[in-house]
Amino acid sequence: MFTKVGITLACLAAVSIATPIRAENPQHVQRLLNTGECSGCNLTGANLKEIRVLGADLRNANLEGANLTGANLEGADLTGANLKNANLTAAYLTNATLDRANLTDANLSAARLYNAETFGAILNGINIQNAEVYGSGISAGGDY
């Protein structure tokens, strides 16, 4: 009997690990798509791949773990947003405001960050490999 219980628990654990957890609020995703305004929205883990929301208001939005690959967020206001573990590969962030945003472990590889504001942003562990970064507070360090 214990073997059956153990096997059942192991199977359930494997399924729960393999199943992605989606916590975003679908109404918030729709609001962002329709209006470009989603201040304070819960977009945790949302698939926003290649979304085009120029000038969007995403202040204090929770985008933790969101897929923003190839997203066009030019001029977006992401002040205070949580972008921890977000995938921003090849995203366009020209003139975006990321002041006080949490970008811990965010993937910004191949992203374009021209004149992005990052005052007070948390940049621990970000990946900016092959990113185009100009006029912003983000750098790889070293001599220029």
Tab-separated table of N, CA and C in Angstrom:
chain	number	residue	atom	x	y	z
A	1	MET	N	0.819	-1.192	0.000
A	1	MET	CA	0.000	0.000	0.000
A	1	MET	C	0.863	1.256	0.000
A	2	PHE	N	1.933	1.249	0.804
A	2	PHE	CA	2.797	2.419	0.851
A	2	PHE	C	3.461	2.661	-0.488
A	3	THR	N	3.725	1.591	-1.232
A	3	THR	CA	4.344	1.743	-2.548
A	3	THR	C	3.395	2.449	-3.499
A	4	LYS	N	2.108	2.084	-3.482
A	4	LYS	CA	1.119	2.735	-4.342
A	4	LYS	C	0.978	4.216	-3.989
A	5	VAL	N	0.951	4.515	-2.713
A	5	VAL	CA	0.846	5.902	-2.266
A	5	VAL	C	2.085	6.676	-2.691
A	6	GLY	N	3.250	6.064	-2.514
A	6	GLY	CA	4.502	6.718	-2.903
A	6	GLY	C	4.557	6.987	-4.391
A	7	ILE	N	4.128	6.033	-5.197
A	7	ILE	CA	4.122	6.211	-6.653
A	7	ILE	C	3.130	7.298	-7.045
A	8	THR	N	1.965	7.302	-6.432
A	8	THR	CA	0.959	8.323	-6.722
A	8	THR	C	1.487	9.714	-6.379
A	9	LEU	N	2.097	9.844	-5.211
A	9	LEU	CA	2.651	11.141	-4.818
A	9	LEU	C	3.773	11.576	-5.751
A	10	ALA	N	4.610	10.644	-6.167
A	10	ALA	CA	5.696	10.974	-7.093
A	10	ALA	C	5.139	11.442	-8.431
A	11	CYS	N	4.092	10.788	-8.910
A	11	CYS	CA	3.470	11.193	-10.184
A	11	CYS	C	2.842	12.580	-10.064
A	12	LEU	N	2.151	12.830	-8.971
A	12	LEU	CA	1.542	14.144	-8.769
A	12	LEU	C	2.599	15.234	-8.678
A	13	ALA	N	3.695	14.944	-8.008
A	13	ALA	CA	4.780	15.928	-7.902
A	13	ALA	C	5.372	16.215	-9.269
A	14	ALA	N	5.565	15.187	-10.077
A	14	ALA	CA	6.130	15.378	-11.418
A	14	ALA	C	5.197	16.203	-12.290
A	15	VAL	N	3.895	15.955	-12.203
A	15	VAL	CA	2.930	16.713	-12.996
A	15	VAL	C	2.901	18.166	-12.551
A	16	SER	N	2.940	18.406	-11.247
A	16	SER	CA	2.886	19.787	-10.770
A	16	SER	C	4.140	20.560	-11.141
A	17	ILE	N	5.284	19.892	-11.211
A	17	ILE	CA	6.513	20.563	-11.622
A	17	ILE	C	6.477	20.861	-13.112
A	18	ALA	N	5.946	19.963	-13.901
A	18	ALA	CA	5.931	20.126	-15.355
A	18	ALA	C	4.849	21.086	-15.831
A	19	THR	N	3.828	21.311	-15.022
A	19	THR	CA	2.735	22.185	-15.414
A	19	THR	C	3.077	23.627	-15.073
A	20	PRO	N	3.117	24.513	-16.087
A	20	PRO	CA	3.447	25.902	-15.784
A	20	PRO	C	2.349	26.559	-14.956
A	21	ILE	N	2.764	27.369	-14.019
A	21	ILE	CA	1.813	28.083	-13.173
A	21	ILE	C	1.506	29.420	-13.833
A	22	ARG	N	0.243	29.663	-14.085
A	22	ARG	CA	-0.176	30.920	-14.708
A	22	ARG	C	-0.973	31.687	-13.679
A	23	ALA	N	-0.460	32.828	-13.318
A	23	ALA	CA	-1.114	33.602	-12.273
A	23	ALA	C	-1.652	34.930	-12.776
A	24	GLU	N	-1.436	35.226	-14.068
A	24	GLU	CA	-1.889	36.529	-14.542
A	24	GLU	C	-3.407	36.614	-14.529
A	25	ASN	N	-3.887	37.808	-14.425
A	25	ASN	CA	-5.314	38.066	-14.462
A	25	ASN	C	-5.696	38.292	-15.930
A	26	PRO	N	-6.495	37.394	-16.534
A	26	PRO	CA	-6.846	37.535	-17.954
A	26	PRO	C	-7.514	38.872	-18.283
A	27	GLN	N	-8.274	39.424	-17.333
A	27	GLN	CA	-8.906	40.726	-17.561
A	27	GLN	C	-7.856	41.832	-17.648
A	28	HIS	N	-6.781	41.687	-16.884
A	28	HIS	CA	-5.704	42.671	-16.941
A	28	HIS	C	-4.956	42.575	-18.268
A	29	VAL	N	-4.745	41.356	-18.752
A	29	VAL	CA	-4.089	41.184	-20.057
A	29	VAL	C	-4.934	41.849	-21.134
A	30	GLN	N	-6.235	41.611	-21.114
A	30	GLN	CA	-7.133	42.204	-22.110
A	30	GLN	C	-7.150	43.723	-22.009
A	31	ARG	N	-7.144	44.223	-20.789
A	31	ARG	CA	-7.111	45.676	-20.568
A	31	ARG	C	-5.855	46.294	-21.179
A	32	LEU	N	-4.710	45.636	-20.980
A	32	LEU	CA	-3.460	46.127	-21.560
A	32	LEU	C	-3.539	46.124	-23.080
A	33	LEU	N	-4.042	45.053	-23.650
A	33	LEU	CA	-4.150	44.953	-25.109
A	33	LEU	C	-5.109	45.990	-25.683
A	34	ASN	N	-6.209	46.250	-24.987
A	34	ASN	CA	-7.228	47.176	-25.498
A	34	ASN	C	-6.895	48.645	-25.285
A	35	THR	N	-6.277	48.956	-24.141
A	35	THR	CA	-6.099	50.364	-23.789
A	35	THR	C	-4.649	50.819	-23.657
A	36	GLY	N	-3.729	49.880	-23.457
A	36	GLY	CA	-2.337	50.248	-23.220
A	36	GLY	C	-2.123	50.792	-21.818
A	37	GLU	N	-3.137	50.707	-20.970
A	37	GLU	CA	-3.048	51.183	-19.591
A	37	GLU	C	-3.305	50.008	-18.665
A	38	CYS	N	-2.321	49.735	-17.829
A	38	CYS	CA	-2.491	48.614	-16.904
A	38	CYS	C	-1.662	48.852	-15.644
A	39	SER	N	-1.766	50.036	-15.108
A	39	SER	CA	-1.043	50.393	-13.894
A	39	SER	C	-1.494	49.491	-12.752
A	40	GLY	N	-0.523	48.862	-12.078
A	40	GLY	CA	-0.830	47.996	-10.946
A	40	GLY	C	-1.407	46.644	-11.312
A	41	CYS	N	-1.408	46.296	-12.577
A	41	CYS	CA	-2.003	45.030	-13.026
A	41	CYS	C	-1.187	43.812	-12.604
A	42	ASN	N	-1.872	42.675	-12.477
A	42	ASN	CA	-1.211	41.403	-12.220
A	42	ASN	C	-1.027	40.682	-13.549
A	43	LEU	N	0.197	40.741	-14.064
A	43	LEU	CA	0.543	40.083	-15.320
A	43	LEU	C	1.628	39.037	-15.071
A	44	THR	N	1.635	38.495	-13.864
A	44	THR	CA	2.626	37.498	-13.471
A	44	THR	C	2.570	36.300	-14.409
A	45	GLY	N	3.712	35.979	-15.025
A	45	GLY	CA	3.804	34.812	-15.894
A	45	GLY	C	3.050	34.927	-17.203
A	46	ALA	N	2.548	36.095	-17.530
A	46	ALA	CA	1.748	36.271	-18.750
A	46	ALA	C	2.593	36.082	-20.004
A	47	ASN	N	1.994	35.497	-21.023
A	47	ASN	CA	2.656	35.362	-22.320
A	47	ASN	C	2.289	36.583	-23.157
A	48	LEU	N	3.197	37.545	-23.175
A	48	LEU	CA	2.987	38.790	-23.916
A	48	LEU	C	4.002	38.889	-25.054
A	49	LYS	N	4.361	37.748	-25.580
A	49	LYS	CA	5.355	37.679	-26.651
A	49	LYS	C	4.921	38.546	-27.830
A	50	GLU	N	5.848	39.406	-28.266
A	50	GLU	CA	5.669	40.289	-29.422
A	50	GLU	C	4.500	41.265	-29.278
A	51	ILE	N	4.104	41.544	-28.048
A	51	ILE	CA	3.054	42.538	-27.822
A	51	ILE	C	3.566	43.907	-28.275
A	52	ARG	N	2.688	44.721	-28.775
A	52	ARG	CA	3.051	46.067	-29.242
A	52	ARG	C	2.179	47.072	-28.498
A	53	VAL	N	2.759	47.659	-27.452
A	53	VAL	CA	2.023	48.614	-26.624
A	53	VAL	C	2.909	49.833	-26.355
A	54	LEU	N	3.150	50.596	-27.394
A	54	LEU	CA	3.987	51.787	-27.281
A	54	LEU	C	3.360	52.774	-26.302
A	55	GLY	N	4.187	53.322	-25.416
A	55	GLY	CA	3.704	54.309	-24.454
A	55	GLY	C	2.787	53.742	-23.387
A	56	ALA	N	2.793	52.434	-23.193
A	56	ALA	CA	1.897	51.804	-22.222
A	56	ALA	C	2.170	52.286	-20.803
A	57	ASP	N	1.122	52.347	-20.011
A	57	ASP	CA	1.232	52.682	-18.597
A	57	ASP	C	1.222	51.376	-17.809
A	58	LEU	N	2.411	50.946	-17.403
A	58	LEU	CA	2.560	49.715	-16.637
A	58	LEU	C	3.199	50.002	-15.277
A	59	ARG	N	2.940	51.192	-14.760
A	59	ARG	CA	3.488	51.551	-13.455
A	59	ARG	C	3.004	50.571	-12.391
A	60	ASN	N	3.966	50.090	-11.600
A	60	ASN	CA	3.685	49.175	-10.487
A	60	ASN	C	3.005	47.877	-10.910
A	61	ALA	N	3.087	47.534	-12.183
A	61	ALA	CA	2.517	46.266	-12.650
A	61	ALA	C	3.411	45.109	-12.213
A	62	ASN	N	2.797	43.960	-11.971
A	62	ASN	CA	3.564	42.765	-11.631
A	62	ASN	C	3.716	41.923	-12.891
A	63	LEU	N	4.924	41.948	-13.454
A	63	LEU	CA	5.256	41.198	-14.667
A	63	LEU	C	6.284	40.117	-14.357
A	64	GLU	N	6.312	39.673	-13.106
A	64	GLU	CA	7.295	38.667	-12.720
A	64	GLU	C	7.126	37.411	-13.569
A	65	GLY	N	8.230	36.978	-14.187
A	65	GLY	CA	8.219	35.765	-14.997
A	65	GLY	C	7.464	35.886	-16.306
A	66	ALA	N	7.064	37.084	-16.683
A	66	ALA	CA	6.305	37.271	-17.934
A	66	ALA	C	7.198	37.054	-19.149
A	67	ASN	N	6.598	36.557	-20.222
A	67	ASN	CA	7.304	36.398	-21.490
A	67	ASN	C	7.024	37.630	-22.340
A	68	LEU	N	8.029	38.488	-22.455
A	68	LEU	CA	7.928	39.715	-23.247
A	68	LEU	C	8.925	39.663	-24.404
A	69	THR	N	9.214	38.467	-24.879
A	69	THR	CA	10.148	38.290	-25.983
A	69	THR	C	9.662	39.071	-27.199
A	70	GLY	N	10.531	39.926	-27.734
A	70	GLY	CA	10.196	40.694	-28.932
A	70	GLY	C	9.132	41.752	-28.726
A	71	ALA	N	8.786	42.045	-27.483
A	71	ALA	CA	7.745	43.044	-27.197
A	71	ALA	C	8.223	44.442	-27.560
A	72	ASN	N	7.302	45.271	-28.037
A	72	ASN	CA	7.620	46.665	-28.310
A	72	ASN	C	7.008	47.506	-27.195
A	73	LEU	N	7.872	47.940	-26.288
A	73	LEU	CA	7.466	48.730	-25.132
A	73	LEU	C	8.088	50.119	-25.195
A	74	GLU	N	8.283	50.618	-26.405
A	74	GLU	CA	8.900	51.934	-26.567
A	74	GLU	C	8.053	52.997	-25.864
A	75	GLY	N	8.719	53.808	-25.051
A	75	GLY	CA	8.037	54.887	-24.346
A	75	GLY	C	7.150	54.432	-23.207
A	76	ALA	N	7.169	53.144	-22.879
A	76	ALA	CA	6.321	52.628	-21.802
A	76	ALA	C	6.810	53.122	-20.447
A	77	ASP	N	5.873	53.320	-19.540
A	77	ASP	CA	6.203	53.703	-18.170
A	77	ASP	C	6.082	52.467	-17.289
A	78	LEU	N	7.237	51.932	-16.912
A	78	LEU	CA	7.314	50.743	-16.070
A	78	LEU	C	7.857	51.108	-14.683
A	79	THR	N	7.619	52.330	-14.269
A	79	THR	CA	8.083	52.789	-12.960
A	79	THR	C	7.539	51.868	-11.869
A	80	GLY	N	8.437	51.338	-11.048
A	80	GLY	CA	8.035	50.493	-9.933
A	80	GLY	C	7.523	49.119	-10.319
A	81	ALA	N	7.620	48.754	-11.584
A	81	ALA	CA	7.118	47.450	-12.035
A	81	ALA	C	8.019	46.319	-11.542
A	82	ASN	N	7.425	45.157	-11.332
A	82	ASN	CA	8.184	43.968	-10.962
A	82	ASN	C	8.408	43.143	-12.227
A	83	LEU	N	9.654	43.139	-12.707
A	83	LEU	CA	10.033	42.383	-13.901
A	83	LEU	C	11.011	41.268	-13.539
A	84	LYS	N	10.961	40.833	-12.296
A	84	LYS	CA	11.859	39.778	-11.834
A	84	LYS	C	11.645	38.520	-12.679
A	85	ASN	N	12.747	37.967	-13.190
A	85	ASN	CA	12.729	36.751	-14.014
A	85	ASN	C	11.921	36.898	-15.298
A	86	ALA	N	11.648	38.113	-15.724
A	86	ALA	CA	10.912	38.320	-16.980
A	86	ALA	C	11.837	38.069	-18.164
A	87	ASN	N	11.265	37.589	-19.250
A	87	ASN	CA	12.025	37.365	-20.478
A	87	ASN	C	11.739	38.520	-21.429
A	88	LEU	N	12.731	39.394	-21.574
A	88	LEU	CA	12.629	40.565	-22.450
A	88	LEU	C	13.608	40.431	-23.615
A	89	THR	N	13.874	39.205	-24.031
A	89	THR	CA	14.787	38.968	-25.144
A	89	THR	C	14.287	39.706	-26.379
A	90	ALA	N	15.181	40.476	-26.997
A	90	ALA	CA	14.885	41.217	-28.232
A	90	ALA	C	13.717	42.196	-28.080
A	91	ALA	N	13.460	42.646	-26.862
A	91	ALA	CA	12.398	43.633	-26.633
A	91	ALA	C	12.896	45.030	-26.985
A	92	TYR	N	11.972	45.894	-27.344
A	92	TYR	CA	12.261	47.294	-27.657
A	92	TYR	C	11.838	48.141	-26.465
A	93	LEU	N	12.825	48.770	-25.820
A	93	LEU	CA	12.563	49.576	-24.632
A	93	LEU	C	13.089	50.997	-24.799
A	94	THR	N	13.125	51.486	-26.032
A	94	THR	CA	13.586	52.845	-26.297
A	94	THR	C	12.697	53.845	-25.558
A	95	ASN	N	13.335	54.762	-24.841
A	95	ASN	CA	12.635	55.811	-24.086
A	95	ASN	C	11.680	55.270	-23.024
A	96	ALA	N	11.863	54.029	-22.614
A	96	ALA	CA	11.031	53.462	-21.551
A	96	ALA	C	11.514	53.975	-20.197
A	97	THR	N	10.600	54.059	-19.256
A	97	THR	CA	10.935	54.463	-17.897
A	97	THR	C	10.870	53.232	-17.003
A	98	LEU	N	12.033	52.866	-16.465
A	98	LEU	CA	12.149	51.698	-15.598
A	98	LEU	C	12.604	52.111	-14.193
A	99	ASP	N	12.335	53.346	-13.836
A	99	ASP	CA	12.741	53.843	-12.521
A	99	ASP	C	12.117	52.982	-11.416
A	100	ARG	N	12.952	52.581	-10.451
A	100	ARG	CA	12.539	51.776	-9.294
A	100	ARG	C	11.924	50.430	-9.680
A	101	ALA	N	12.124	49.984	-10.916
A	101	ALA	CA	11.624	48.670	-11.335
A	101	ALA	C	12.547	47.575	-10.803
A	102	ASN	N	11.984	46.409	-10.551
A	102	ASN	CA	12.774	45.257	-10.121
A	102	ASN	C	13.035	44.385	-11.343
A	103	LEU	N	14.280	44.400	-11.814
A	103	LEU	CA	14.681	43.614	-12.985
A	103	LEU	C	15.587	42.450	-12.586
A	104	THR	N	15.504	42.010	-11.345
A	104	THR	CA	16.347	40.918	-10.867
A	104	THR	C	16.207	39.695	-11.771
A	105	ASP	N	17.356	39.221	-12.272
A	105	ASP	CA	17.428	38.024	-13.117
A	105	ASP	C	16.591	38.115	-14.392
A	106	ALA	N	16.295	39.321	-14.845
A	106	ALA	CA	15.557	39.493	-16.107
A	106	ALA	C	16.487	39.220	-17.283
A	107	ASN	N	15.934	38.664	-18.342
A	107	ASN	CA	16.699	38.393	-19.557
A	107	ASN	C	16.439	39.519	-20.551
A	108	LEU	N	17.454	40.356	-20.747
A	108	LEU	CA	17.375	41.477	-21.688
A	108	LEU	C	18.329	41.244	-22.858
A	109	SER	N	18.661	39.988	-23.123
A	109	SER	CA	19.587	39.703	-24.214
A	109	SER	C	18.979	40.156	-25.537
A	110	ALA	N	19.815	40.785	-26.351
A	110	ALA	CA	19.429	41.292	-27.674
A	110	ALA	C	18.327	42.355	-27.618
A	111	ALA	N	18.055	42.894	-26.431
A	111	ALA	CA	17.052	43.962	-26.302
A	111	ALA	C	17.656	45.289	-26.746
A	112	ARG	N	16.790	46.246	-27.046
A	112	ARG	CA	17.221	47.592	-27.428
A	112	ARG	C	16.743	48.567	-26.361
A	113	LEU	N	17.724	49.116	-25.636
A	113	LEU	CA	17.427	50.057	-24.557
A	113	LEU	C	18.114	51.370	-24.865
A	114	TYR	N	17.484	52.202	-25.651
A	114	TYR	CA	18.022	53.517	-25.973
A	114	TYR	C	17.332	54.542	-25.080
A	115	ASN	N	18.141	55.287	-24.321
A	115	ASN	CA	17.626	56.345	-23.450
A	115	ASN	C	16.578	55.847	-22.455
A	116	ALA	N	16.711	54.613	-22.013
A	116	ALA	CA	15.802	54.075	-20.999
A	116	ALA	C	16.219	54.604	-19.630
A	117	GLU	N	15.257	55.061	-18.859
A	117	GLU	CA	15.523	55.581	-17.518
A	117	GLU	C	15.489	54.427	-16.522
A	118	THR	N	16.528	54.342	-15.697
A	118	THR	CA	16.626	53.233	-14.746
A	118	THR	C	16.984	53.708	-13.331
A	119	PHE	N	16.617	54.924	-12.977
A	119	PHE	CA	16.951	55.465	-11.661
A	119	PHE	C	16.351	54.588	-10.560
A	120	GLY	N	17.205	54.088	-9.687
A	120	GLY	CA	16.744	53.290	-8.553
A	120	GLY	C	16.282	51.892	-8.912
A	121	ALA	N	16.490	51.462	-10.150
A	121	ALA	CA	16.067	50.119	-10.564
A	121	ALA	C	16.981	49.059	-9.952
A	122	ILE	N	16.431	47.898	-9.678
A	122	ILE	CA	17.208	46.766	-9.177
A	122	ILE	C	17.622	45.948	-10.397
A	123	LEU	N	18.930	45.880	-10.627
A	123	LEU	CA	19.456	45.266	-11.848
A	123	LEU	C	20.284	44.017	-11.560
A	124	ASN	N	20.109	43.405	-10.412
A	124	ASN	CA	20.900	42.234	-10.032
A	124	ASN	C	20.649	41.057	-10.966
A	125	GLY	N	21.727	40.515	-11.525
A	125	GLY	CA	21.640	39.293	-12.313
A	125	GLY	C	21.016	39.441	-13.687
A	126	ILE	N	20.871	40.671	-14.195
A	126	ILE	CA	20.263	40.816	-15.525
A	126	ILE	C	21.205	40.295	-16.602
A	127	ASN	N	20.629	39.794	-17.669
A	127	ASN	CA	21.389	39.323	-18.823
A	127	ASN	C	21.216	40.360	-19.927
A	128	ILE	N	22.320	41.038	-20.278
A	128	ILE	CA	22.265	42.032	-21.358
A	128	ILE	C	23.176	41.627	-22.517
A	129	GLN	N	23.421	40.327	-22.631
A	129	GLN	CA	24.261	39.835	-23.718
A	129	GLN	C	23.651	40.223	-25.066
A	130	ASN	N	24.469	40.817	-25.912
A	130	ASN	CA	24.066	41.264	-27.251
A	130	ASN	C	22.979	42.337	-27.243
A	131	ALA	N	22.728	42.942	-26.095
A	131	ALA	CA	21.748	44.033	-26.032
A	131	ALA	C	22.387	45.318	-26.545
A	132	GLU	N	21.553	46.188	-27.091
A	132	GLU	CA	21.996	47.507	-27.529
A	132	GLU	C	21.546	48.493	-26.457
A	133	VAL	N	22.523	48.977	-25.679
A	133	VAL	CA	22.220	49.839	-24.543
A	133	VAL	C	22.935	51.167	-24.728
A	134	TYR	N	22.173	52.241	-24.889
A	134	TYR	CA	22.735	53.579	-25.077
A	134	TYR	C	21.945	54.585	-24.254
A	135	GLY	N	22.663	55.486	-23.591
A	135	GLY	CA	22.007	56.565	-22.857
A	135	GLY	C	21.148	56.078	-21.714
A	136	SER	N	21.567	54.994	-21.071
A	136	SER	CA	20.784	54.397	-20.001
A	136	SER	C	21.701	54.104	-18.820
A	137	GLY	N	21.148	53.838	-17.667
A	137	GLY	CA	21.940	53.517	-16.485
A	137	GLY	C	22.366	52.070	-16.419
A	138	ILE	N	22.117	51.304	-17.456
A	138	ILE	CA	22.489	49.893	-17.484
A	138	ILE	C	23.796	49.760	-18.247
A	139	SER	N	24.731	49.011	-17.671
A	139	SER	CA	25.988	48.767	-18.382
A	139	SER	C	26.571	47.434	-17.953
A	140	ALA	N	27.492	46.944	-18.767
A	140	ALA	CA	28.169	45.692	-18.457
A	140	ALA	C	29.415	45.943	-17.623
A	141	GLY	N	29.726	47.200	-17.380
A	141	GLY	CA	30.916	47.549	-16.616
A	141	GLY	C	32.153	47.539	-17.494
A	142	GLY	N	33.297	47.759	-16.887
A	142	GLY	CA	34.550	47.760	-17.639
A	142	GLY	C	34.873	49.132	-18.186
A	143	ASP	N	35.960	49.200	-18.949
A	143	ASP	CA	36.412	50.458	-19.531
A	143	ASP	C	35.709	50.735	-20.845
A	144	TYR	N	35.443	52.014	-21.086
A	144	TYR	CA	34.776	52.413	-22.329
A	144	TYR	C	35.698	53.266	-23.136
